[in-house]
Amino acid sequence: ETGVTQSPTHLIKTRGQQVTLRCSSQSGHNTVSWYQQALGQGPQFIFQYYREEENGRGNFPPRFSGLQFPNYSSELNVNALELDDSALYLCASSWRNSPLHFGNGTRLTVT
Amino acid sequence: AQTVTQSQPEMSVQEAETVTLSCTYDTSESDYYLFWYKQPPSRQMILVIRQEAYKQQNATENRFSVNFQKAAKSFSLKISDSQLGDAAMYFCAYRSETQGGSEKLVFGKGTKLTVNP
């Protein structure tokens, strides 16, 4: 059974740039969620995708967008990066009522 | 909106001893799930234990057990026979349903657990 994998592991971007983070869901999981974890904080829900449609969104501006592909993998895109976007971005997959299975995250640093 | 509060930023325990991590939450819902996740330095969130609100019986998973007090909105985690590998950040989480049927987790700020040899 393949777990949730995220890429890249680390990323450094400049304020104003755009970034794309990638996530492969665990085998058999059709739902993907993205979370932002600032340093010293708990993760915050960004949005969730189910069958290629956004299925819920947290309190994040529209410059945070996503995609889910037919193989259930997903991307998180962030436009016009701000310094406060520096964080660990966690992807999690699930199926029906199962608990979320998380990846190791992508550490994004915005300078 | 639901909130989750972990009032202990840091805890420490001696190896082989027992430690309890506290969590309270606020919700107006009657049916929900509560979770404890562990986050070691590898950064991956690992599920420790899950509790369904409709079940009165406290969940247990080997050395890990919870004390679920629904009326008090309290959900503490007890780790028995603590091991060095238990050292990590522990997050309490509430599963909520957003509009459209999605399920999101609301996390507390975490408790850093240190296990002393």
XYZ file of C-alpha atoms in Angstrom:
228
model
C 0.000 0.000 0.000
C 1.513 3.306 -1.119
C 1.145 6.164 1.334
C 0.606 9.852 0.660
C 3.591 11.424 -1.064
C 4.261 15.137 -1.465
C 6.726 17.039 -3.595
C 8.923 18.933 -3.308
C 10.139 18.485 0.253
C 11.416 22.025 0.571
C 10.924 25.129 -1.529
C 12.175 28.710 -1.362
C 10.286 31.422 -3.250
C 10.331 35.192 -3.436
C 7.395 37.389 -2.450
C 5.035 37.880 -5.397
C 5.957 34.625 -7.117
C 3.666 31.667 -7.724
C 4.150 28.116 -6.426
C 2.690 24.680 -7.145
C 2.810 21.869 -4.614
C 1.978 18.282 -5.527
C 0.400 15.370 -3.716
C -0.215 11.744 -4.608
C -2.986 10.220 -2.534
C -2.819 6.862 -0.839
C -3.919 3.982 -3.038
C -7.703 3.669 -3.063
C -8.337 7.127 -1.571
C -10.526 9.490 -3.608
C -10.548 12.554 -1.342
C -7.636 14.930 -0.847
C -7.360 17.752 1.687
C -4.733 20.442 2.078
C -3.644 22.049 5.331
C -1.298 24.922 6.161
C 0.764 24.591 9.338
C 2.557 27.751 10.435
C 5.501 27.394 12.788
C 4.366 26.480 16.286
C 0.718 26.127 15.280
C -1.703 23.372 14.474
C -2.638 22.737 10.839
C -5.365 24.887 9.295
C -7.758 23.543 6.659
C -7.305 25.109 3.224
C -9.682 23.026 1.070
C -10.756 19.542 0.121
C -11.239 17.857 -3.247
C -13.551 14.950 -3.966
C -13.863 13.452 -7.434
C -12.045 16.418 -8.989
C -14.361 19.032 -7.440
C -13.642 21.406 -4.562
C -15.768 20.148 -1.705
C -15.197 22.624 1.087
C -12.878 25.521 1.759
C -11.380 27.117 4.831
C -10.690 30.781 5.463
C -8.073 31.261 2.754
C -8.093 33.876 -0.043
C -8.762 32.965 -3.703
C -5.049 33.106 -4.529
C -4.958 29.657 -2.912
C -6.364 27.272 -5.524
C -6.201 23.600 -6.258
C -6.825 20.778 -8.650
C -7.558 17.110 -8.374
C -6.812 14.779 -11.260
C -8.620 11.609 -12.413
C -6.027 9.478 -10.598
C -6.937 11.453 -7.410
C -3.566 13.168 -7.166
C -3.762 16.872 -6.403
C -2.018 20.217 -6.717
C -2.070 23.272 -4.489
C -1.315 26.553 -6.235
C -0.564 29.783 -4.446
C -0.316 33.036 -6.423
C 1.228 36.349 -5.376
C 3.137 34.796 -2.493
C 3.325 36.729 0.764
C 5.799 36.358 3.605
C 3.018 34.922 5.817
C 2.576 32.052 3.358
C 5.779 30.549 4.744
C 4.636 27.322 6.367
C 4.503 23.551 6.174
C 1.837 22.464 3.686
C 0.309 19.100 4.454
C -1.690 16.964 2.091
C -4.000 14.247 3.390
C -6.089 11.641 1.626
C -9.072 9.609 2.738
C -11.861 7.372 1.516
C -15.430 7.601 2.759
C -15.354 7.899 6.535
C -11.775 6.815 7.031
C -9.390 8.978 9.085
C -7.074 11.242 7.135
C -3.690 9.868 6.102
C -1.086 12.609 5.866
C 2.047 13.049 3.795
C 5.343 14.420 5.100
C 4.539 17.917 3.895
C 6.267 20.577 1.829
C 8.170 23.276 3.705
C 7.656 26.572 1.843
C 9.803 29.566 2.668
C 8.908 32.942 1.178
C 11.623 35.608 1.253
C -17.334 27.645 14.590
C -15.705 24.756 16.355
C -12.553 25.367 18.386
C -10.035 23.018 19.967
C -7.882 24.055 22.918
C -4.763 22.336 24.190
C -3.735 24.151 27.349
C -0.369 22.415 27.807
C 2.232 23.724 25.337
C 4.825 21.295 26.716
C 4.815 18.166 28.865
C 7.533 15.794 29.969
C 7.457 12.247 31.298
C 9.963 9.689 32.482
C 10.376 6.587 30.355
C 7.947 3.829 31.475
C 5.738 6.331 33.320
C 2.240 7.521 32.406
C 1.334 10.962 31.082
C -1.982 12.614 30.254
C -2.404 15.309 27.605
C -5.434 17.587 27.862
C -7.814 18.799 25.186
C -11.094 20.690 25.316
C -13.310 21.660 22.424
C -16.327 23.743 21.695
C -19.144 22.691 19.387
C -22.908 22.827 19.070
C -23.045 19.547 17.155
C -24.047 16.267 18.752
C -22.340 13.902 16.310
C -18.665 14.307 15.525
C -15.291 12.597 15.731
C -12.288 13.446 17.849
C -8.716 12.471 17.095
C -5.254 12.556 18.538
C -2.455 12.865 16.005
C 1.270 12.588 16.646
C 3.781 14.647 14.649
C 7.413 13.590 15.091
C 10.300 15.604 13.586
C 9.675 13.771 10.297
C 6.635 16.119 10.063
C 4.138 13.416 9.079
C 0.889 13.495 11.049
C 0.278 10.003 12.401
C -3.121 8.989 13.741
C -2.872 7.806 17.343
C -6.496 7.251 18.285
C -10.043 8.116 17.197
C -13.243 8.544 19.195
C -16.792 8.705 17.850
C -18.924 11.102 19.888
C -21.928 8.773 19.888
C -19.890 6.037 21.593
C -19.772 6.313 25.364
C -16.947 3.811 25.657
C -13.496 5.387 25.672
C -11.262 4.356 22.768
C -8.025 2.481 23.426
C -5.109 1.533 21.187
C -2.447 -0.487 22.988
C -0.679 1.958 25.356
C -2.872 4.879 24.295
C -6.310 5.565 25.724
C -8.647 8.516 25.942
C -10.945 9.949 28.567
C -13.895 11.328 26.625
C -16.269 13.514 28.626
C -18.918 14.654 26.152
C -20.852 16.915 28.500
C -17.676 18.644 29.594
C -16.356 18.694 26.007
C -13.109 17.197 27.163
C -10.928 14.648 25.364
C -7.659 13.770 27.088
C -5.027 11.301 25.924
C -3.289 8.951 28.328
C -0.005 7.351 27.314
C 1.007 4.432 29.506
C 4.488 2.930 29.765
C 5.956 5.888 27.860
C 8.708 5.101 25.376
C 11.422 7.297 23.882
C 9.695 6.976 20.515
C 6.595 8.672 21.922
C 8.424 12.003 21.984
C 6.674 14.277 19.477
C 4.103 17.026 19.058
C 0.609 15.784 19.835
C -2.402 17.425 18.263
C -6.012 17.063 19.284
C -8.444 17.430 16.384
C -12.183 17.694 15.832
C -13.792 16.574 12.616
C -16.324 18.985 11.291
C -18.405 18.959 8.158
C -18.319 22.027 6.013
C -21.085 22.977 3.618
C -21.389 20.512 0.793
C -20.554 17.505 2.898
C -16.802 17.816 3.109
C -15.073 16.841 6.303
C -12.380 19.075 7.714
C -10.264 18.696 10.811
C -9.991 21.529 13.326
C -6.717 21.213 15.217
C -5.493 22.518 18.531
C -2.106 24.207 18.804
C -0.417 21.060 20.017
C 1.490 19.774 23.039
C 5.172 18.992 22.790
C 5.897 15.767 24.685
C 9.418 15.029 25.886
C 10.274 11.556 27.177
C 13.235 11.445 29.543
C 15.337 8.263 29.763
